[in-house]
Amino acid sequence: METSGTNTATEPGTAPTGTLAGAPAPDLVTVPARQGLEAVDIIRRAAARDSGVGPVLHDDSGDTLGFLVPPGTADAWDMPGSACTQTNGRGIRLFGDSPTAGGTGWLLPPDSTGPVTDPEVLRAALGEAARLIEAADNCR
């Protein structure tokens, strides 16, 4: 997953799914699950309040996690080992029974977190998580 921002335009005449009226849809940073879980823990430990991390999606196979970040993040995201895509609201349901179609669910649902994860906080946490994982793997 060494890609950076991928731009996807909304189809004409469609509205973003699950966004608040008039609010732009969040972008989505996807990372390997192990690194993402470490990053969630790092952000939660460092946060002064419980909502330091925004909503987080997991895929059904458990291979990746997706962090909702502010719109526009994909334009400048360049962290190796992760990808950031513009969602334009497609496939993400912030409210209701199911976050997306298919086998994706919420690790941290929107109602239990802040609105989105700050990209700089996420970048720092992902870097720290990668270093922790490398150190743990080297101890074997």
PDB file of N, CA, C and O in Angstrom, residues 39-89:
ATOM      1  N   ALA A  39      -1.862   2.285  16.250  1.00  0.00           N
ATOM      2  CA  ALA A  39      -2.076   3.733  16.150  1.00  0.00           C
ATOM      3  C   ALA A  39      -3.307   4.167  16.947  1.00  0.00           C
ATOM      4  O   ALA A  39      -3.277   5.206  17.614  1.00  0.00           O
ATOM      5  N   VAL A  40      -4.373   3.388  16.898  1.00  0.00           N
ATOM      6  CA  VAL A  40      -5.570   3.706  17.697  1.00  0.00           C
ATOM      7  C   VAL A  40      -5.193   3.776  19.167  1.00  0.00           C
ATOM      8  O   VAL A  40      -5.556   4.721  19.874  1.00  0.00           O
ATOM      9  N   ASP A  41      -4.454   2.774  19.649  1.00  0.00           N
ATOM     10  CA  ASP A  41      -4.033   2.771  21.061  1.00  0.00           C
ATOM     11  C   ASP A  41      -3.156   3.968  21.389  1.00  0.00           C
ATOM     12  O   ASP A  41      -3.310   4.596  22.434  1.00  0.00           O
ATOM     13  N   ILE A  42      -2.224   4.299  20.506  1.00  0.00           N
ATOM     14  CA  ILE A  42      -1.321   5.431  20.737  1.00  0.00           C
ATOM     15  C   ILE A  42      -2.110   6.732  20.826  1.00  0.00           C
ATOM     16  O   ILE A  42      -1.898   7.539  21.737  1.00  0.00           O
ATOM     17  N   ILE A  43      -3.021   6.935  19.900  1.00  0.00           N
ATOM     18  CA  ILE A  43      -3.813   8.171  19.900  1.00  0.00           C
ATOM     19  C   ILE A  43      -4.691   8.250  21.144  1.00  0.00           C
ATOM     20  O   ILE A  43      -4.768   9.301  21.790  1.00  0.00           O
ATOM     21  N   ARG A  44      -5.321   7.163  21.500  1.00  0.00           N
ATOM     22  CA  ARG A  44      -6.197   7.174  22.680  1.00  0.00           C
ATOM     23  C   ARG A  44      -5.420   7.419  23.961  1.00  0.00           C
ATOM     24  O   ARG A  44      -5.895   8.111  24.850  1.00  0.00           O
ATOM     25  N   ARG A  45      -4.222   6.848  24.073  1.00  0.00           N
ATOM     26  CA  ARG A  45      -3.410   7.087  25.276  1.00  0.00           C
ATOM     27  C   ARG A  45      -2.947   8.527  25.356  1.00  0.00           C
ATOM     28  O   ARG A  45      -2.844   9.103  26.436  1.00  0.00           O
ATOM     29  N   ALA A  46      -2.654   9.130  24.205  1.00  0.00           N
ATOM     30  CA  ALA A  46      -2.124  10.493  24.191  1.00  0.00           C
ATOM     31  C   ALA A  46      -3.207  11.559  24.281  1.00  0.00           C
ATOM     32  O   ALA A  46      -2.918  12.693  24.644  1.00  0.00           O
ATOM     33  N   ALA A  47      -4.425  11.204  23.961  1.00  0.00           N
ATOM     34  CA  ALA A  47      -5.501  12.196  23.917  1.00  0.00           C
ATOM     35  C   ALA A  47      -5.908  12.624  25.313  1.00  0.00           C
ATOM     36  O   ALA A  47      -6.022  11.813  26.224  1.00  0.00           O
ATOM     37  N   ALA A  48      -6.143  13.924  25.465  1.00  0.00           N
ATOM     38  CA  ALA A  48      -6.629  14.446  26.741  1.00  0.00           C
ATOM     39  C   ALA A  48      -8.078  14.029  26.962  1.00  0.00           C
ATOM     40  O   ALA A  48      -8.540  13.942  28.088  1.00  0.00           O
ATOM     41  N   ARG A  49      -8.770  13.752  25.872  1.00  0.00           N
ATOM     42  CA  ARG A  49     -10.157  13.301  25.979  1.00  0.00           C
ATOM     43  C   ARG A  49     -10.293  11.984  25.225  1.00  0.00           C
ATOM     44  O   ARG A  49      -9.488  11.645  24.386  1.00  0.00           O
ATOM     45  N   ASP A  50     -11.327  11.237  25.501  1.00  0.00           N
ATOM     46  CA  ASP A  50     -11.513   9.915  24.922  1.00  0.00           C
ATOM     47  C   ASP A  50     -11.715   9.943  23.412  1.00  0.00           C
ATOM     48  O   ASP A  50     -11.521   8.947  22.751  1.00  0.00           O
ATOM     49  N   SER A  51     -12.075  11.077  22.852  1.00  0.00           N
ATOM     50  CA  SER A  51     -12.391  11.125  21.424  1.00  0.00           C
ATOM     51  C   SER A  51     -11.222  11.638  20.585  1.00  0.00           C
ATOM     52  O   SER A  51     -11.423  12.308  19.584  1.00  0.00           O
ATOM     53  N   GLY A  52     -10.007  11.333  20.953  1.00  0.00           N
ATOM     54  CA  GLY A  52      -8.843  11.772  20.193  1.00  0.00           C
ATOM     55  C   GLY A  52      -8.753  11.126  18.832  1.00  0.00           C
ATOM     56  O   GLY A  52      -8.134  11.660  17.932  1.00  0.00           O
ATOM     57  N   VAL A  53      -9.381   9.986  18.658  1.00  0.00           N
ATOM     58  CA  VAL A  53      -9.400   9.312  17.362  1.00  0.00           C
ATOM     59  C   VAL A  53     -10.838   9.348  16.855  1.00  0.00           C
ATOM     60  O   VAL A  53     -11.778   9.213  17.625  1.00  0.00           O
ATOM     61  N   GLY A  54     -10.980   9.588  15.557  1.00  0.00           N
ATOM     62  CA  GLY A  54     -12.302   9.613  14.948  1.00  0.00           C
ATOM     63  C   GLY A  54     -12.767   8.215  14.587  1.00  0.00           C
ATOM     64  O   GLY A  54     -12.157   7.221  14.985  1.00  0.00           O
ATOM     65  N   PRO A  55     -13.827   8.121  13.815  1.00  0.00           N
ATOM     66  CA  PRO A  55     -14.351   6.811  13.410  1.00  0.00           C
ATOM     67  C   PRO A  55     -13.303   5.996  12.655  1.00  0.00           C
ATOM     68  O   PRO A  55     -12.529   6.534  11.866  1.00  0.00           O
ATOM     69  N   VAL A  56     -13.297   4.692  12.927  1.00  0.00           N
ATOM     70  CA  VAL A  56     -12.351   3.781  12.285  1.00  0.00           C
ATOM     71  C   VAL A  56     -13.123   2.587  11.737  1.00  0.00           C
ATOM     72  O   VAL A  56     -13.909   1.968  12.454  1.00  0.00           O
ATOM     73  N   LEU A  57     -12.893   2.282  10.470  1.00  0.00           N
ATOM     74  CA  LEU A  57     -13.503   1.130   9.805  1.00  0.00           C
ATOM     75  C   LEU A  57     -12.529  -0.038   9.800  1.00  0.00           C
ATOM     76  O   LEU A  57     -11.315   0.157   9.793  1.00  0.00           O
ATOM     77  N   HIS A  58     -13.075  -1.254   9.783  1.00  0.00           N
ATOM     78  CA  HIS A  58     -12.242  -2.439   9.571  1.00  0.00           C
ATOM     79  C   HIS A  58     -12.868  -3.248   8.447  1.00  0.00           C
ATOM     80  O   HIS A  58     -14.084  -3.221   8.255  1.00  0.00           O
ATOM     81  N   ASP A  59     -12.030  -3.945   7.706  1.00  0.00           N
ATOM     82  CA  ASP A  59     -12.579  -4.796   6.656  1.00  0.00           C
ATOM     83  C   ASP A  59     -12.921  -6.152   7.246  1.00  0.00           C
ATOM     84  O   ASP A  59     -12.469  -6.514   8.329  1.00  0.00           O
ATOM     85  N   ASP A  60     -13.758  -6.885   6.547  1.00  0.00           N
ATOM     86  CA  ASP A  60     -14.247  -8.165   7.048  1.00  0.00           C
ATOM     87  C   ASP A  60     -13.130  -9.184   7.254  1.00  0.00           C
ATOM     88  O   ASP A  60     -13.165  -9.976   8.179  1.00  0.00           O
ATOM     89  N   SER A  61     -12.098  -9.126   6.412  1.00  0.00           N
ATOM     90  CA  SER A  61     -10.995 -10.086   6.543  1.00  0.00           C
ATOM     91  C   SER A  61     -10.014  -9.693   7.640  1.00  0.00           C
ATOM     92  O   SER A  61      -9.158 -10.471   8.013  1.00  0.00           O
ATOM     93  N   GLY A  62     -10.121  -8.455   8.136  1.00  0.00           N
ATOM     94  CA  GLY A  62      -9.238  -8.011   9.204  1.00  0.00           C
ATOM     95  C   GLY A  62      -7.866  -7.575   8.738  1.00  0.00           C
ATOM     96  O   GLY A  62      -6.950  -7.427   9.543  1.00  0.00           O
ATOM     97  N   ASP A  63      -7.700  -7.357   7.435  1.00  0.00           N
ATOM     98  CA  ASP A  63      -6.394  -6.989   6.897  1.00  0.00           C
ATOM     99  C   ASP A  63      -6.082  -5.505   7.002  1.00  0.00           C
ATOM    100  O   ASP A  63      -4.926  -5.121   7.078  1.00  0.00           O
ATOM    101  N   THR A  64      -7.112  -4.649   6.964  1.00  0.00           N
ATOM    102  CA  THR A  64      -6.874  -3.210   6.974  1.00  0.00           C
ATOM    103  C   THR A  64      -7.840  -2.483   7.894  1.00  0.00           C
ATOM    104  O   THR A  64      -8.915  -2.982   8.206  1.00  0.00           O
ATOM    105  N   LEU A  65      -7.393  -1.303   8.318  1.00  0.00           N
ATOM    106  CA  LEU A  65      -8.253  -0.373   9.044  1.00  0.00           C
ATOM    107  C   LEU A  65      -8.312   0.904   8.231  1.00  0.00           C
ATOM    108  O   LEU A  65      -7.360   1.256   7.532  1.00  0.00           O
ATOM    109  N   GLY A  66      -9.411   1.620   8.349  1.00  0.00           N
ATOM    110  CA  GLY A  66      -9.580   2.892   7.652  1.00  0.00           C
ATOM    111  C   GLY A  66      -9.947   3.984   8.628  1.00  0.00           C
ATOM    112  O   GLY A  66     -10.923   3.859   9.369  1.00  0.00           O
ATOM    113  N   PHE A  67      -9.161   5.042   8.653  1.00  0.00           N
ATOM    114  CA  PHE A  67      -9.389   6.187   9.531  1.00  0.00           C
ATOM    115  C   PHE A  67     -10.056   7.300   8.736  1.00  0.00           C
ATOM    116  O   PHE A  67      -9.546   7.692   7.680  1.00  0.00           O
ATOM    117  N   LEU A  68     -11.186   7.817   9.224  1.00  0.00           N
ATOM    118  CA  LEU A  68     -11.800   8.969   8.587  1.00  0.00           C
ATOM    119  C   LEU A  68     -11.004  10.205   8.988  1.00  0.00           C
ATOM    120  O   LEU A  68     -10.725  10.421  10.165  1.00  0.00           O
ATOM    121  N   VAL A  69     -10.617  10.979   7.992  1.00  0.00           N
ATOM    122  CA  VAL A  69      -9.826  12.201   8.183  1.00  0.00           C
ATOM    123  C   VAL A  69     -10.524  13.341   7.448  1.00  0.00           C
ATOM    124  O   VAL A  69     -11.399  13.103   6.614  1.00  0.00           O
ATOM    125  N   PRO A  70     -10.134  14.583   7.711  1.00  0.00           N
ATOM    126  CA  PRO A  70     -10.813  15.709   7.057  1.00  0.00           C
ATOM    127  C   PRO A  70     -10.719  15.649   5.535  1.00  0.00           C
ATOM    128  O   PRO A  70      -9.730  15.153   4.982  1.00  0.00           O
ATOM    129  N   PRO A  71     -11.744  16.177   4.859  1.00  0.00           N
ATOM    130  CA  PRO A  71     -11.676  16.247   3.397  1.00  0.00           C
ATOM    131  C   PRO A  71     -10.467  17.073   2.959  1.00  0.00           C
ATOM    132  O   PRO A  71     -10.096  18.030   3.627  1.00  0.00           O
ATOM    133  N   GLY A  72      -9.834  16.646   1.893  1.00  0.00           N
ATOM    134  CA  GLY A  72      -8.647  17.338   1.396  1.00  0.00           C
ATOM    135  C   GLY A  72      -7.347  16.704   1.858  1.00  0.00           C
ATOM    136  O   GLY A  72      -6.287  17.005   1.320  1.00  0.00           O
ATOM    137  N   THR A  73      -7.403  15.816   2.835  1.00  0.00           N
ATOM    138  CA  THR A  73      -6.198  15.152   3.339  1.00  0.00           C
ATOM    139  C   THR A  73      -5.505  14.357   2.232  1.00  0.00           C
ATOM    140  O   THR A  73      -4.274  14.325   2.150  1.00  0.00           O
ATOM    141  N   ALA A  74      -6.287  13.729   1.363  1.00  0.00           N
ATOM    142  CA  ALA A  74      -5.710  12.897   0.300  1.00  0.00           C
ATOM    143  C   ALA A  74      -4.803  13.689  -0.632  1.00  0.00           C
ATOM    144  O   ALA A  74      -3.862  13.135  -1.200  1.00  0.00           O
ATOM    145  N   ASP A  75      -5.064  14.982  -0.762  1.00  0.00           N
ATOM    146  CA  ASP A  75      -4.264  15.806  -1.666  1.00  0.00           C
ATOM    147  C   ASP A  75      -2.793  15.865  -1.270  1.00  0.00           C
ATOM    148  O   ASP A  75      -1.930  16.041  -2.132  1.00  0.00           O
ATOM    149  N   ALA A  76      -2.486  15.713   0.009  1.00  0.00           N
ATOM    150  CA  ALA A  76      -1.103  15.851   0.467  1.00  0.00           C
ATOM    151  C   ALA A  76      -0.606  14.627   1.242  1.00  0.00           C
ATOM    152  O   ALA A  76       0.473  14.670   1.818  1.00  0.00           O
ATOM    153  N   TRP A  77      -1.364  13.549   1.279  1.00  0.00           N
ATOM    154  CA  TRP A  77      -0.958  12.371   2.064  1.00  0.00           C
ATOM    155  C   TRP A  77       0.155  11.641   1.328  1.00  0.00           C
ATOM    156  O   TRP A  77       0.027  11.287   0.160  1.00  0.00           O
ATOM    157  N   ASP A  78       1.265  11.388   2.016  1.00  0.00           N
ATOM    158  CA  ASP A  78       2.414  10.746   1.378  1.00  0.00           C
ATOM    159  C   ASP A  78       3.110   9.753   2.295  1.00  0.00           C
ATOM    160  O   ASP A  78       4.294   9.495   2.150  1.00  0.00           O
ATOM    161  N   MET A  79       2.384   9.192   3.232  1.00  0.00           N
ATOM    162  CA  MET A  79       3.010   8.288   4.196  1.00  0.00           C
ATOM    163  C   MET A  79       3.147   6.884   3.604  1.00  0.00           C
ATOM    164  O   MET A  79       2.143   6.257   3.250  1.00  0.00           O
ATOM    165  N   PRO A  80       4.385   6.387   3.494  1.00  0.00           N
ATOM    166  CA  PRO A  80       4.592   5.034   2.970  1.00  0.00           C
ATOM    167  C   PRO A  80       3.839   3.999   3.808  1.00  0.00           C
ATOM    168  O   PRO A  80       3.724   4.124   5.020  1.00  0.00           O
ATOM    169  N   GLY A  81       3.332   2.985   3.135  1.00  0.00           N
ATOM    170  CA  GLY A  81       2.632   1.913   3.820  1.00  0.00           C
ATOM    171  C   GLY A  81       1.164   2.203   4.063  1.00  0.00           C
ATOM    172  O   GLY A  81       0.475   1.405   4.693  1.00  0.00           O
ATOM    173  N   SER A  82       0.680   3.337   3.583  1.00  0.00           N
ATOM    174  CA  SER A  82      -0.724   3.685   3.756  1.00  0.00           C
ATOM    175  C   SER A  82      -1.236   4.327   2.473  1.00  0.00           C
ATOM    176  O   SER A  82      -0.463   4.670   1.589  1.00  0.00           O
ATOM    177  N   ALA A  83      -2.531   4.466   2.400  1.00  0.00           N
ATOM    178  CA  ALA A  83      -3.149   5.136   1.260  1.00  0.00           C
ATOM    179  C   ALA A  83      -4.233   6.059   1.788  1.00  0.00           C
ATOM    180  O   ALA A  83      -4.880   5.758   2.789  1.00  0.00           O
ATOM    181  N   CYS A  84      -4.429   7.176   1.121  1.00  0.00           N
ATOM    182  CA  CYS A  84      -5.504   8.083   1.497  1.00  0.00           C
ATOM    183  C   CYS A  84      -6.309   8.391   0.243  1.00  0.00           C
ATOM    184  O   CYS A  84      -5.739   8.808  -0.773  1.00  0.00           O
ATOM    185  N   THR A  85      -7.585   8.165   0.307  1.00  0.00           N
ATOM    186  CA  THR A  85      -8.458   8.392  -0.835  1.00  0.00           C
ATOM    187  C   THR A  85      -9.578   9.346  -0.474  1.00  0.00           C
ATOM    188  O   THR A  85     -10.037   9.379   0.668  1.00  0.00           O
ATOM    189  N   GLN A  86      -9.990  10.108  -1.473  1.00  0.00           N
ATOM    190  CA  GLN A  86     -11.155  10.959  -1.304  1.00  0.00           C
ATOM    191  C   GLN A  86     -12.380  10.069  -1.462  1.00  0.00           C
ATOM    192  O   GLN A  86     -12.479   9.318  -2.425  1.00  0.00           O
ATOM    193  N   THR A  87     -13.278  10.140  -0.513  1.00  0.00           N
ATOM    194  CA  THR A  87     -14.472   9.296  -0.587  1.00  0.00           C
ATOM    195  C   THR A  87     -15.615   9.986  -1.300  1.00  0.00           C
ATOM    196  O   THR A  87     -16.463   9.325  -1.875  1.00  0.00           O
ATOM    197  N   ASN A  88     -15.655  11.305  -1.203  1.00  0.00           N
ATOM    198  CA  ASN A  88     -16.790  12.060  -1.723  1.00  0.00           C
ATOM    199  C   ASN A  88     -18.102  11.470  -1.211  1.00  0.00           C
ATOM    200  O   ASN A  88     -19.128  11.584  -1.841  1.00  0.00           O
ATOM    201  N   GLY A  89     -18.031  10.777  -0.072  1.00  0.00           N
ATOM    202  CA  GLY A  89     -19.215  10.222   0.558  1.00  0.00           C
ATOM    203  C   GLY A  89     -19.651   8.885   0.017  1.00  0.00           C
ATOM    204  O   GLY A  89     -20.530   8.248   0.578  1.00  0.00           O
TER     205      GLY A  89
END
